[in-house]
mmCIF file of C-alpha atoms in Angstrom:
data_model
loop_
_atom_site.group_PDB
_atom_site.id
_atom_site.type_symbol
_atom_site.label_atom_id
_atom_site.label_comp_id
_atom_site.label_asym_id
_atom_site.label_seq_id
_atom_site.Cartn_x
_atom_site.Cartn_y
_atom_site.Cartn_z
ATOM 1 C CA UNK A 1 -5.148 3.941 -8.928
ATOM 2 C CA UNK A 2 -5.562 3.861 -12.610
ATOM 3 C CA UNK A 3 -5.573 0.804 -14.947
ATOM 4 C CA UNK A 4 -1.810 1.122 -15.640
ATOM 5 C CA UNK A 5 0.977 -1.283 -15.124
ATOM 6 C CA UNK A 6 2.615 0.877 -12.497
ATOM 7 C CA UNK A 7 -0.643 1.319 -10.443
ATOM 8 C CA UNK A 8 -1.686 -2.336 -10.817
ATOM 9 C CA UNK A 9 1.731 -3.538 -9.499
ATOM 10 C CA UNK A 10 0.831 -1.402 -6.383
ATOM 11 C CA UNK A 11 -2.662 -2.967 -6.346
ATOM 12 C CA UNK A 12 -1.348 -6.461 -6.382
ATOM 13 C CA UNK A 13 0.809 -5.733 -3.335
ATOM 14 C CA UNK A 14 -2.073 -3.953 -1.404
ATOM 15 C CA UNK A 15 -5.012 -5.848 -2.772
ATOM 16 C CA UNK A 16 -6.800 -6.317 0.567
ATOM 17 C CA UNK A 17 -7.026 -2.469 1.044
ATOM 18 C CA UNK A 18 -8.340 -1.693 -2.410
ATOM 19 C CA UNK A 19 -11.811 -2.994 -2.733
ATOM 20 C CA UNK A 20 -13.428 -0.483 -5.052
ATOM 21 C CA UNK A 21 -13.704 -0.038 -8.785
ATOM 22 C CA UNK A 22 -14.971 2.997 -10.694
ATOM 23 C CA UNK A 23 -16.145 2.141 -14.195
ATOM 24 C CA UNK A 24 -17.202 5.042 -16.491
ATOM 25 C CA UNK A 25 -20.012 4.030 -18.832
ATOM 26 C CA UNK A 26 -19.695 6.025 -22.065
ATOM 27 C CA UNK A 27 -22.004 5.634 -25.068
ATOM 28 C CA UNK A 28 -20.722 6.164 -28.583
ATOM 29 C CA UNK A 29 -22.523 6.786 -31.888
ATOM 30 C CA UNK A 30 -20.786 7.956 -35.019
ATOM 31 C CA UNK A 31 -24.115 8.490 -36.858
ATOM 32 C CA UNK A 32 -26.150 10.718 -34.548
ATOM 33 C CA UNK A 33 -25.576 12.843 -31.479
ATOM 34 C CA UNK A 34 -21.791 12.559 -31.815
ATOM 35 C CA UNK A 35 -21.247 15.988 -30.299
ATOM 36 C CA UNK A 36 -23.530 15.419 -27.414
ATOM 37 C CA UNK A 37 -22.104 11.981 -26.579
ATOM 38 C CA UNK A 38 -18.546 13.255 -26.758
ATOM 39 C CA UNK A 39 -19.404 15.975 -24.329
ATOM 40 C CA UNK A 40 -21.086 13.470 -21.947
ATOM 41 C CA UNK A 41 -18.036 11.294 -22.205
ATOM 42 C CA UNK A 42 -15.653 14.164 -21.541
ATOM 43 C CA UNK A 43 -17.609 15.167 -18.471
ATOM 44 C CA UNK A 44 -17.683 11.583 -17.050
ATOM 45 C CA UNK A 45 -14.041 11.132 -17.795
ATOM 46 C CA UNK A 46 -13.073 14.385 -15.967
ATOM 47 C CA UNK A 47 -15.165 13.334 -12.989
ATOM 48 C CA UNK A 48 -13.673 9.791 -12.934
ATOM 49 C CA UNK A 49 -10.103 11.172 -12.908
ATOM 50 C CA UNK A 50 -10.998 13.511 -10.072
ATOM 51 C CA UNK A 51 -12.548 10.636 -8.138
ATOM 52 C CA UNK A 52 -9.427 8.558 -8.665
ATOM 53 C CA UNK A 53 -7.214 11.445 -7.468
ATOM 54 C CA UNK A 54 -9.279 12.019 -4.337
ATOM 55 C CA UNK A 55 -9.309 8.287 -3.388
ATOM 56 C CA UNK A 56 -6.012 7.217 -4.677
ATOM 57 C CA UNK A 57 -5.068 4.008 -2.914
ATOM 58 C CA UNK A 58 -8.664 3.037 -2.243
ATOM 59 C CA UNK A 59 -10.138 2.769 -5.717
ATOM 60 C CA UNK A 60 -9.141 1.530 -9.144
ATOM 61 C CA UNK A 61 -10.347 3.656 -12.091
ATOM 62 C CA UNK A 62 -11.041 1.307 -14.996
ATOM 63 C CA UNK A 63 -10.765 2.204 -18.569
ATOM 64 C CA UNK A 64 -14.124 3.581 -19.775
ATOM 65 C CA UNK A 65 -16.680 1.017 -20.880
ATOM 66 C CA UNK A 66 -17.604 2.377 -24.221
ATOM 67 C CA UNK A 67 -20.569 0.844 -26.118
ATOM 68 C CA UNK A 68 -22.529 1.601 -29.184
ATOM 69 C CA UNK A 69 -25.490 3.608 -28.172
ATOM 70 C CA UNK A 70 -27.747 1.590 -30.403
ATOM 71 C CA UNK A 71 -27.181 -1.737 -28.679
ATOM 72 C CA UNK A 72 -30.234 -3.266 -27.230
ATOM 73 C CA UNK A 73 -30.839 -2.736 -23.569
ATOM 74 C CA UNK A 74 -30.516 -6.544 -23.078
ATOM 75 C CA UNK A 75 -27.033 -6.540 -24.770
ATOM 76 C CA UNK A 76 -25.853 -3.594 -22.725
ATOM 77 C CA UNK A 77 -26.984 -5.089 -19.483
ATOM 78 C CA UNK A 78 -25.528 -8.578 -20.301
ATOM 79 C CA UNK A 79 -22.037 -7.131 -21.258
ATOM 80 C CA UNK A 80 -21.891 -4.912 -18.212
ATOM 81 C CA UNK A 81 -23.252 -7.625 -15.911
ATOM 82 C CA UNK A 82 -20.467 -9.950 -17.080
ATOM 83 C CA UNK A 83 -17.771 -7.408 -16.483
ATOM 84 C CA UNK A 84 -19.051 -6.424 -13.012
ATOM 85 C CA UNK A 85 -19.527 -10.087 -12.008
ATOM 86 C CA UNK A 86 -15.948 -10.789 -13.047
ATOM 87 C CA UNK A 87 -14.673 -8.072 -10.878
ATOM 88 C CA UNK A 88 -16.692 -9.053 -7.917
ATOM 89 C CA UNK A 89 -15.602 -12.665 -8.283
ATOM 90 C CA UNK A 90 -12.088 -11.422 -8.285
ATOM 91 C CA UNK A 91 -12.457 -9.834 -4.861
ATOM 92 C CA UNK A 92 -13.801 -6.330 -5.754
ATOM 93 C CA UNK A 93 -16.345 -5.463 -3.074
ATOM 94 C CA UNK A 94 -17.785 -2.267 -4.567
ATOM 95 C CA UNK A 95 -18.310 -1.381 -8.221
ATOM 96 C CA UNK A 96 -19.475 2.161 -8.946
ATOM 97 C CA UNK A 97 -20.807 2.725 -12.445
ATOM 98 C CA UNK A 98 -20.518 6.446 -13.458
ATOM 99 C CA UNK A 99 -22.486 7.679 -16.485
ATOM 100 C CA UNK A 100 -24.466 10.437 -18.094
ATOM 101 C CA UNK A 101 -26.442 8.029 -20.108
ATOM 102 C CA UNK A 102 -29.954 8.104 -18.678
ATOM 103 C CA UNK A 103 -30.996 4.891 -20.241
ATOM 104 C CA UNK A 104 -29.150 3.002 -17.480
ATOM 105 C CA UNK A 105 -31.452 4.490 -14.738
ATOM 106 C CA UNK A 106 -34.400 2.208 -15.667
ATOM 107 C CA UNK A 107 -32.156 -0.943 -15.390
ATOM 108 C CA UNK A 108 -30.409 0.033 -12.218
ATOM 109 C CA UNK A 109 -31.829 -2.934 -10.179
ATOM 110 C CA UNK A 110 -30.470 -5.368 -12.880
ATOM 111 C CA UNK A 111 -26.943 -4.075 -12.506
ATOM 112 C CA UNK A 112 -24.117 -5.578 -10.473
ATOM 113 C CA UNK A 113 -22.873 -2.348 -8.884
ATOM 114 C CA UNK A 114 -23.867 1.076 -7.702
ATOM 115 C CA UNK A 115 -25.153 3.254 -10.593
ATOM 116 C CA UNK A 116 -24.265 6.944 -10.369
ATOM 117 C CA UNK A 117 -26.038 8.893 -13.031
ATOM 118 C CA UNK A 118 -25.038 12.450 -13.585
ATOM 119 C CA UNK A 119 -26.506 14.861 -16.075
ATOM 120 C CA UNK A 120 -23.598 16.032 -18.253
ATOM 121 C CA UNK A 121 -22.612 19.620 -18.182
ATOM 122 C CA UNK A 122 -21.102 20.891 -21.439
ATOM 123 C CA UNK A 123 -17.745 22.215 -20.478
ATOM 124 C CA UNK A 124 -16.075 22.645 -23.784
ATOM 125 C CA UNK A 125 -16.806 26.325 -24.010
ATOM 126 C CA UNK A 126 -16.393 27.157 -20.347
ATOM 127 C CA UNK A 127 -13.430 28.904 -18.791
ATOM 128 C CA UNK A 128 -11.192 26.724 -16.726
ATOM 129 C CA UNK A 129 -11.999 28.412 -13.347
ATOM 130 C CA UNK A 130 -15.735 27.637 -13.933
ATOM 131 C CA UNK A 131 -14.945 24.037 -15.018
ATOM 132 C CA UNK A 132 -12.957 23.591 -11.795
ATOM 133 C CA UNK A 133 -15.858 25.031 -9.697
ATOM 134 C CA UNK A 134 -18.381 22.646 -11.281
ATOM 135 C CA UNK A 135 -16.080 19.547 -10.730
ATOM 136 C CA UNK A 136 -15.525 20.589 -7.165
ATOM 137 C CA UNK A 137 -19.242 20.936 -6.530
ATOM 138 C CA UNK A 138 -19.885 17.577 -8.068
ATOM 139 C CA UNK A 139 -17.120 15.999 -6.005
ATOM 140 C CA UNK A 140 -18.759 17.460 -2.856
ATOM 141 C CA UNK A 141 -21.839 15.438 -3.756
ATOM 142 C CA UNK A 142 -19.973 12.276 -4.947
ATOM 143 C CA UNK A 143 -17.586 11.740 -2.104
ATOM 144 C CA UNK A 144 -20.143 11.167 0.627
ATOM 145 C CA UNK A 145 -21.815 8.501 -1.607
ATOM 146 C CA UNK A 146 -18.563 6.535 -1.669
ATOM 147 C CA UNK A 147 -17.958 6.917 2.015
ATOM 148 C CA UNK A 148 -21.538 5.859 2.927
ATOM 149 C CA UNK A 149 -21.164 2.812 0.629
ATOM 150 C CA UNK A 150 -17.930 1.785 2.373
ATOM 151 C CA UNK A 151 -19.421 2.179 5.830
ATOM 152 C CA UNK A 152 -22.395 -0.124 5.073
#
């Protein structure tokens, strides 16, 4: 399910079965590294949509949490912590944080959710069949992570 009025009305009716949120974390910076950050964001967005498609009816795909890359670590953690805490207090059992921003790795223990860091693969110049293969390979690694978390 996506964060849309149609899907959320279904969520409200079946809330007890939908206990997982996927929150893409996407840094932005219009001064430096704009192409790299856009590529990272594109990759995480594609993976997020594929996760939502695979687990439709079990997860909610949130809009991307975009943040200025130059925020302090404390600011990033505080904002994300407040958002994750709100979701958990609202009945969400599992929050998956999906990102290509490696700065989150060192703060994983402070996060209210399961961090999944994936190195971004630049796909903008790749043929579609190769893009699909990469996404499918990544899904083969991600899907068991979700299933394992649900079983624990």
